[in-house]
mmCIF file with all atom_site columns, C-alpha atoms in Angstrom:
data_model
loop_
_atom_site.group_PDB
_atom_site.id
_atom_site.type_symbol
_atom_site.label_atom_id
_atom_site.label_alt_id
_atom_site.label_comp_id
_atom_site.label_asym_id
_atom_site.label_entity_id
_atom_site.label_seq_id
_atom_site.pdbx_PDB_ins_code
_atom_site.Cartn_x
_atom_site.Cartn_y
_atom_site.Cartn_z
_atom_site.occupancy
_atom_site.B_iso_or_equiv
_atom_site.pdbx_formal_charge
_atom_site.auth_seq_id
_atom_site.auth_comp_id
_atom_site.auth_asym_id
_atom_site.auth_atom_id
_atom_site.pdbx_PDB_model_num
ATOM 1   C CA . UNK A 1 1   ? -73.912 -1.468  -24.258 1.00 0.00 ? 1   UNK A CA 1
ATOM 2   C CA . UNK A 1 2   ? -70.873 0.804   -23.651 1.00 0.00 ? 2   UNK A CA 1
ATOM 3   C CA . UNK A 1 3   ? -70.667 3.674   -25.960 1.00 0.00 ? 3   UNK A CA 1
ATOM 4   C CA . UNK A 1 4   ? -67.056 4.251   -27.334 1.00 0.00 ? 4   UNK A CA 1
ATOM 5   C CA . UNK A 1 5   ? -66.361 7.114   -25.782 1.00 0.00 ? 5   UNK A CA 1
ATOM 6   C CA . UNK A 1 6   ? -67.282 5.239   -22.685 1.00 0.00 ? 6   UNK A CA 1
ATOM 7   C CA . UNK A 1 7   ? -64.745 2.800   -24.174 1.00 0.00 ? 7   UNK A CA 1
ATOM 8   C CA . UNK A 1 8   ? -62.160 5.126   -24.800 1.00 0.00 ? 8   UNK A CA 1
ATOM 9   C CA . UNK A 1 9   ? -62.104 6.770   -21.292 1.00 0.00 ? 9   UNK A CA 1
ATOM 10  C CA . UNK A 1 10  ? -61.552 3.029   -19.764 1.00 0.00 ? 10  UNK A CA 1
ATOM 11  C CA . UNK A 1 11  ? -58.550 2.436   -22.154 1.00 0.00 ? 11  UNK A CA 1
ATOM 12  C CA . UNK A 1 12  ? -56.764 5.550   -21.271 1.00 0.00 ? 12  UNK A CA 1
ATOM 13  C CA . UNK A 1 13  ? -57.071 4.745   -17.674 1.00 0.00 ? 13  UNK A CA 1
ATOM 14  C CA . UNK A 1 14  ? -55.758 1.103   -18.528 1.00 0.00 ? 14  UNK A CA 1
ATOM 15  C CA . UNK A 1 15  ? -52.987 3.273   -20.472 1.00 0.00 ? 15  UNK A CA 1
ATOM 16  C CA . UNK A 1 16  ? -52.106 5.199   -17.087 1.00 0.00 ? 16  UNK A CA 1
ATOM 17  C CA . UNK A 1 17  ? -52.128 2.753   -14.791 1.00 0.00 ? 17  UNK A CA 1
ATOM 18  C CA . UNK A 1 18  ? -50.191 0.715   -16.979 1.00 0.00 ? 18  UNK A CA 1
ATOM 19  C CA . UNK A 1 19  ? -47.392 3.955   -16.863 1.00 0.00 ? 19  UNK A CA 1
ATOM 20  C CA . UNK A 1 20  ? -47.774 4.359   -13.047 1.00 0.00 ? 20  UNK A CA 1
ATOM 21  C CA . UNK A 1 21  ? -46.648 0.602   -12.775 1.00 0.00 ? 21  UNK A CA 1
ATOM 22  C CA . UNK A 1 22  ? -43.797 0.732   -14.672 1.00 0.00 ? 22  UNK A CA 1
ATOM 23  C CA . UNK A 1 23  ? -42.828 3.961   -13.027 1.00 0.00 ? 23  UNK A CA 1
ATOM 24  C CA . UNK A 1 24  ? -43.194 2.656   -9.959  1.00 0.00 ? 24  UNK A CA 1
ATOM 25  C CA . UNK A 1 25  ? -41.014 -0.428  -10.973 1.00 0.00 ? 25  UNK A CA 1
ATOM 26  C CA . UNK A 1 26  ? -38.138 1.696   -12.796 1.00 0.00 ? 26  UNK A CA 1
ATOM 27  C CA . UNK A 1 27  ? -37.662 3.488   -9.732  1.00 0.00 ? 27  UNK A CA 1
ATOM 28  C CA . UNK A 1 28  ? -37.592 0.502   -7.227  1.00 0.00 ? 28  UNK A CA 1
ATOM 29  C CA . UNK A 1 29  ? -35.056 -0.941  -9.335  1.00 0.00 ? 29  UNK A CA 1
ATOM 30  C CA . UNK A 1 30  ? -33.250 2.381   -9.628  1.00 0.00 ? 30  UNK A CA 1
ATOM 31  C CA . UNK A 1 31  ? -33.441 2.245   -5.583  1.00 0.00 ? 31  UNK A CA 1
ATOM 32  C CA . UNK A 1 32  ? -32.000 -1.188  -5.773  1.00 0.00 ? 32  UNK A CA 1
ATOM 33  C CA . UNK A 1 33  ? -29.344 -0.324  -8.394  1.00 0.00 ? 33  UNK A CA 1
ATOM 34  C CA . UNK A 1 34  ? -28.263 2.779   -6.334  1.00 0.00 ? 34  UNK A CA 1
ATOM 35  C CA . UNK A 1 35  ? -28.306 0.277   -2.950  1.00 0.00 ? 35  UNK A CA 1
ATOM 36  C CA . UNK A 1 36  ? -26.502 -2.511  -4.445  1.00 0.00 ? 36  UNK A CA 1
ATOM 37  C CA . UNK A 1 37  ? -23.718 0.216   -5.596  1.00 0.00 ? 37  UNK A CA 1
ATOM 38  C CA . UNK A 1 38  ? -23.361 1.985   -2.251  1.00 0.00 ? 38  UNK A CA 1
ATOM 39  C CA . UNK A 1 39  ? -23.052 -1.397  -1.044  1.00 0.00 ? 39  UNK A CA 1
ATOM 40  C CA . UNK A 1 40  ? -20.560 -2.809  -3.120  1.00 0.00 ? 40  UNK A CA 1
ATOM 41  C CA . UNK A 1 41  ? -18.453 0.957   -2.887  1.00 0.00 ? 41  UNK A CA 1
ATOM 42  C CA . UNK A 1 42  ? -18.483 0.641   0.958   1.00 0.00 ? 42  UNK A CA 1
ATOM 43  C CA . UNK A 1 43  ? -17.454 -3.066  0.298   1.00 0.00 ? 43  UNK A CA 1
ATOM 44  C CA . UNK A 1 44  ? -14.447 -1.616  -1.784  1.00 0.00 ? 44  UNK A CA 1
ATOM 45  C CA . UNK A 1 45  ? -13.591 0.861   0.704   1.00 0.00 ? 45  UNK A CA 1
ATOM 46  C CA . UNK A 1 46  ? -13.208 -1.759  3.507   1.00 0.00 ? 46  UNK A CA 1
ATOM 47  C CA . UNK A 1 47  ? -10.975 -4.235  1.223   1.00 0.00 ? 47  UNK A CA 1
ATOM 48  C CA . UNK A 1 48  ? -8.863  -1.102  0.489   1.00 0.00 ? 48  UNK A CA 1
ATOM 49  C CA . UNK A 1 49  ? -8.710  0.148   4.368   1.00 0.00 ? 49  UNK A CA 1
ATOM 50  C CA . UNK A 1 50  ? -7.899  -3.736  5.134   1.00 0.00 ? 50  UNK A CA 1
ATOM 51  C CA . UNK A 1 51  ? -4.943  -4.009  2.551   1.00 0.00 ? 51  UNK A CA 1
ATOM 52  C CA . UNK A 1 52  ? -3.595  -0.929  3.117   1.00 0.00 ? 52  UNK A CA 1
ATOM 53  C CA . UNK A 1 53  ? -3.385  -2.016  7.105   1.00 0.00 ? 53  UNK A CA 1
ATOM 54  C CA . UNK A 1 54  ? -1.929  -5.269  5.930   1.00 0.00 ? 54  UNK A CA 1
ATOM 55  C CA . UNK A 1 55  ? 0.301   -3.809  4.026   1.00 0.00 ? 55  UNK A CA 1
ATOM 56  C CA . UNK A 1 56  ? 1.473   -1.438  6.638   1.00 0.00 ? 56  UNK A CA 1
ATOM 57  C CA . UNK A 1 57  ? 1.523   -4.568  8.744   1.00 0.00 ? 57  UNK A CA 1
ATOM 58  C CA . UNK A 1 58  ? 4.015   -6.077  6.229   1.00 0.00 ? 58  UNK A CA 1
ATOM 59  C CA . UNK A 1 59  ? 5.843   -3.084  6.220   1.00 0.00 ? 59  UNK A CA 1
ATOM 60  C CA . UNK A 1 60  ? 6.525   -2.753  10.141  1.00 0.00 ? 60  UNK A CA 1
ATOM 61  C CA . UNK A 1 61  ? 7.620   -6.524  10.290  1.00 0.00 ? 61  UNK A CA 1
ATOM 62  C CA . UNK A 1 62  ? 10.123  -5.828  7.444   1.00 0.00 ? 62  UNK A CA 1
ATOM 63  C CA . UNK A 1 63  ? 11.237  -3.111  9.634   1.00 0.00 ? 63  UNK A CA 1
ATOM 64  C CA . UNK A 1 64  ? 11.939  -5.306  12.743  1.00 0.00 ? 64  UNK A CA 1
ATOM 65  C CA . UNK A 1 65  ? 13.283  -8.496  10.826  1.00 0.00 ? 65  UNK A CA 1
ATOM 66  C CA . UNK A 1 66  ? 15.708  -5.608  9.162   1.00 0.00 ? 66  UNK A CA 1
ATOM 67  C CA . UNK A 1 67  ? 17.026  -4.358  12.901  1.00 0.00 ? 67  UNK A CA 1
ATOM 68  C CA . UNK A 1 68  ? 16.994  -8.180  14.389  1.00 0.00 ? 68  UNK A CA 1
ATOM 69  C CA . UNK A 1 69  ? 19.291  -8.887  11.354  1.00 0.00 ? 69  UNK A CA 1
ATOM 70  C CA . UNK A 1 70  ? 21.650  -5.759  12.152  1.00 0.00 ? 70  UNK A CA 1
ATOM 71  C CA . UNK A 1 71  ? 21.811  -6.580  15.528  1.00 0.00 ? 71  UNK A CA 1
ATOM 72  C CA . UNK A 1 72  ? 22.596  -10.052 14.909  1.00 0.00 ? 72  UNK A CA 1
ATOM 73  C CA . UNK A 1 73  ? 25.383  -9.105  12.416  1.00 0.00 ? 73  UNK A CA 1
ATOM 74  C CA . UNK A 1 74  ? 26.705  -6.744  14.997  1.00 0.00 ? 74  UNK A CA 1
ATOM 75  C CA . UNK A 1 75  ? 26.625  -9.452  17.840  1.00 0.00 ? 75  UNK A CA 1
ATOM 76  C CA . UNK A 1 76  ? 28.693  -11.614 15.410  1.00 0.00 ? 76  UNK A CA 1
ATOM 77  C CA . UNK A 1 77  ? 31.069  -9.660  14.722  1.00 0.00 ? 77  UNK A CA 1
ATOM 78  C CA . UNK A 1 78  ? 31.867  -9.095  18.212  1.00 0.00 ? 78  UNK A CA 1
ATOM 79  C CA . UNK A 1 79  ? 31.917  -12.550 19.163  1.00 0.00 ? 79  UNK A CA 1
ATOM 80  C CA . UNK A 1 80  ? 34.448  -13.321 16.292  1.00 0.00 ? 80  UNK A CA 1
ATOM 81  C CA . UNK A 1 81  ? 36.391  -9.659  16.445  1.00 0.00 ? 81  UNK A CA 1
ATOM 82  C CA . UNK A 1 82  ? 36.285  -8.208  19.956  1.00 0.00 ? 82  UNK A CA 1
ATOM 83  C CA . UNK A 1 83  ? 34.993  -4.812  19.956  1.00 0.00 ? 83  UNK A CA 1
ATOM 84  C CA . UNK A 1 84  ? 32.992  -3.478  17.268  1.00 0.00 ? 84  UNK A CA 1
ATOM 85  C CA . UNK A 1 85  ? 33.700  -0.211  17.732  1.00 0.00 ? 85  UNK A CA 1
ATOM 86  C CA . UNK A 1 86  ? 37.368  -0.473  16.975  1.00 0.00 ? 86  UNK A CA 1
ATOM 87  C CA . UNK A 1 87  ? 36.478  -3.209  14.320  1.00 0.00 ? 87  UNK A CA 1
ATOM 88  C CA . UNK A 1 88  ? 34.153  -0.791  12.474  1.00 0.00 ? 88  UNK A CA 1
ATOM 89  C CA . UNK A 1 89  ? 37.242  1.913   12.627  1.00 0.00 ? 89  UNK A CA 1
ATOM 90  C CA . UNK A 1 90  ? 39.043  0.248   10.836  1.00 0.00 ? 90  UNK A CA 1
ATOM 91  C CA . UNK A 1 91  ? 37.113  -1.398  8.375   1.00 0.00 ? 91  UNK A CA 1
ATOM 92  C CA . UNK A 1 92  ? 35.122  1.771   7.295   1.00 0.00 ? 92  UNK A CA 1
ATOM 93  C CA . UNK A 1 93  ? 38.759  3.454   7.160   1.00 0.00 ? 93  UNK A CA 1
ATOM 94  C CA . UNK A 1 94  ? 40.592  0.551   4.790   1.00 0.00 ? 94  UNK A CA 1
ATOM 95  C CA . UNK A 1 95  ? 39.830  0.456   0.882   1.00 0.00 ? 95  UNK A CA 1
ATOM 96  C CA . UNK A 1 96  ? 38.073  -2.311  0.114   1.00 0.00 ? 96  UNK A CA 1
ATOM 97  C CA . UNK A 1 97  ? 40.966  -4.188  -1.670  1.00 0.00 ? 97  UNK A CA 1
ATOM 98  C CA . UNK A 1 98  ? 42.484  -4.372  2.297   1.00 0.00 ? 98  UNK A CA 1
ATOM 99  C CA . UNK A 1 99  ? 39.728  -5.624  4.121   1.00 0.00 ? 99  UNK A CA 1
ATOM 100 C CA . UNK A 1 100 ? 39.207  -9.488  4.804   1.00 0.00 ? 100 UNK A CA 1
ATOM 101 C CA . UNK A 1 101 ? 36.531  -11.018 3.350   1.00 0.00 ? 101 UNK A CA 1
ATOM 102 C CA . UNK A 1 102 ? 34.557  -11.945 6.270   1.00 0.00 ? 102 UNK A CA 1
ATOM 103 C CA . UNK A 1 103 ? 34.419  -8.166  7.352   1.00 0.00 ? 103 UNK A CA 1
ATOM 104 C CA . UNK A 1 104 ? 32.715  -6.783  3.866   1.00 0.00 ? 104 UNK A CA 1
ATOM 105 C CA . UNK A 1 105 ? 29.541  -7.681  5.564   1.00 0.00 ? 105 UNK A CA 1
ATOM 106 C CA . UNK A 1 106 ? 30.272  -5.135  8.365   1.00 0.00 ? 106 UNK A CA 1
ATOM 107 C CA . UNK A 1 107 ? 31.650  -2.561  5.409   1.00 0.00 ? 107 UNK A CA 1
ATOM 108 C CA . UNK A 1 108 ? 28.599  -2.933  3.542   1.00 0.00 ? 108 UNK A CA 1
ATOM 109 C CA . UNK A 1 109 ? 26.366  -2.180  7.218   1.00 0.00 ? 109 UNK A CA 1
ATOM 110 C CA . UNK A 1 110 ? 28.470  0.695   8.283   1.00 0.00 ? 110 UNK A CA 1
ATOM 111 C CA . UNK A 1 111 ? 28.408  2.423   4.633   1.00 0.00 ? 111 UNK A CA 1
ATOM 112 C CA . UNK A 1 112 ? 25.519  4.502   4.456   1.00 0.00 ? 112 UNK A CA 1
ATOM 113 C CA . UNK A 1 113 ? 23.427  3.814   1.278   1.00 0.00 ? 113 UNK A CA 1
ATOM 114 C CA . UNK A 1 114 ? 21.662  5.907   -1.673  1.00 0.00 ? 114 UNK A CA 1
ATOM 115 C CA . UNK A 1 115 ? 18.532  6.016   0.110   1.00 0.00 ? 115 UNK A CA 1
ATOM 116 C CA . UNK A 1 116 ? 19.947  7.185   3.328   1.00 0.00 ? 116 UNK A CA 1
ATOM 117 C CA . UNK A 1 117 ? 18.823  10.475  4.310   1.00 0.00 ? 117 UNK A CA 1
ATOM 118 C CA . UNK A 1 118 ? 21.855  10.907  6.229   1.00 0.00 ? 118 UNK A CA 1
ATOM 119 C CA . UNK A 1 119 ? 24.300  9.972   3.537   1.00 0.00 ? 119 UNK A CA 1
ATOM 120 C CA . UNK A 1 120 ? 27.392  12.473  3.363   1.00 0.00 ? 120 UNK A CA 1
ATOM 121 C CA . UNK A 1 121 ? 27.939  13.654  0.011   1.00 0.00 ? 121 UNK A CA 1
ATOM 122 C CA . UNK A 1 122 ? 30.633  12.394  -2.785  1.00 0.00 ? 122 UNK A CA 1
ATOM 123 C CA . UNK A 1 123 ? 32.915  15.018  -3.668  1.00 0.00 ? 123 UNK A CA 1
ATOM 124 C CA . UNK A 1 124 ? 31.603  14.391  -7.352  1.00 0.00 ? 124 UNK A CA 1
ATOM 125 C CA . UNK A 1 125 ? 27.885  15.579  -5.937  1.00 0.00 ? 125 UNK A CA 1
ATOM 126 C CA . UNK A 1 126 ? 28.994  18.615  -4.476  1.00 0.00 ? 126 UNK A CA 1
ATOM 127 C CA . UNK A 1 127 ? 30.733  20.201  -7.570  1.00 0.00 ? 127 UNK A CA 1
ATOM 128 C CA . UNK A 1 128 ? 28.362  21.878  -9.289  1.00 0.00 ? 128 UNK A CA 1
ATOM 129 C CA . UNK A 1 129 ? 29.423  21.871  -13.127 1.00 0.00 ? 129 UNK A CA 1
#
C-alpha cells in the first residue's frame, strides 16, 4: 500500500505535467497563430505591390490612348483644314460664338485646362481683392 503522502507527491507531478503540456501546446499554437499572420501580412503586401503596379499599368495606357487620340485629332484636322498651325491661330484667337462647329474640338485641345500646370492665369486670378 501507498501511503498518502506517497499519493499526494504522484498527483502533483500528474498536476505539472499536466501544466507543461498545455504550455507546451499554447505556445505551438501561439507559433502557429504568429506564422499564419506573417503569412497572410506578406500575402497582403504582395496583393497591394501587385495592384498598385496594375494600377500604374492602367495609368500609363491611359496616358498613351490620351496622346494617340491628340495626335489623331491633330492629323484630322489637317487632312480636312490644311495646316494646323495656321488653323490653331485662328481658332484659339476667335470667340467661340465665331468658330465653326467642327473646329470646337481643336478649341477645346489647344485651350489649356484647370489642371494644367502650365495654364496662364485669368485676369480675375491675378487681382488680388
Amino acid at each position: 500500500m501507498t501511503t498518502i503522502s506517497g499519493r499526494i507527491q504522484v498527483e502533483e507531478a500528474n498536476l505539472k505535467m499536466k501544466e507543461l503540456h498545455q504550455r507546451q501546446v499554447i505556445e505551438r499554437q501561439l507559433e502557429r497563430t504568429e506564422t499564419d499572420y506573417k503569412k497572410r501580412l506578406g500575402e497582403m503586401e504582395e496583393g497591394k505591390r501587385s495592384e498598385k503596379a496594375e494600377l500604374q499599368r492602367r495609368l500609363e495606357m491611359l496616358k498613351a490612348e490620351t496622346e494617340l487620340e491628340r495626335a489623331v485629332t491633330l492629323l484630322r484636322f489637317e487632312e480636312d483644314f490644311g495646316d494646323i498651325f495656321d488653323a490653331a491661330g485662328s481658332v484659339k484667337e476667335k470667340p467661340i460664338s465665331e468658330i465653326s462647329s467642327d473646329m470646337l474640338p481643336l478649341r477645346d485641345y489647344l485651350t489649356p485646362t484647370v489642371h494644367s500646370p502650365c495654364r496662364p492665369r485669368a485676369e480675375s486670378e491675378s487681382k488680388i481683392p
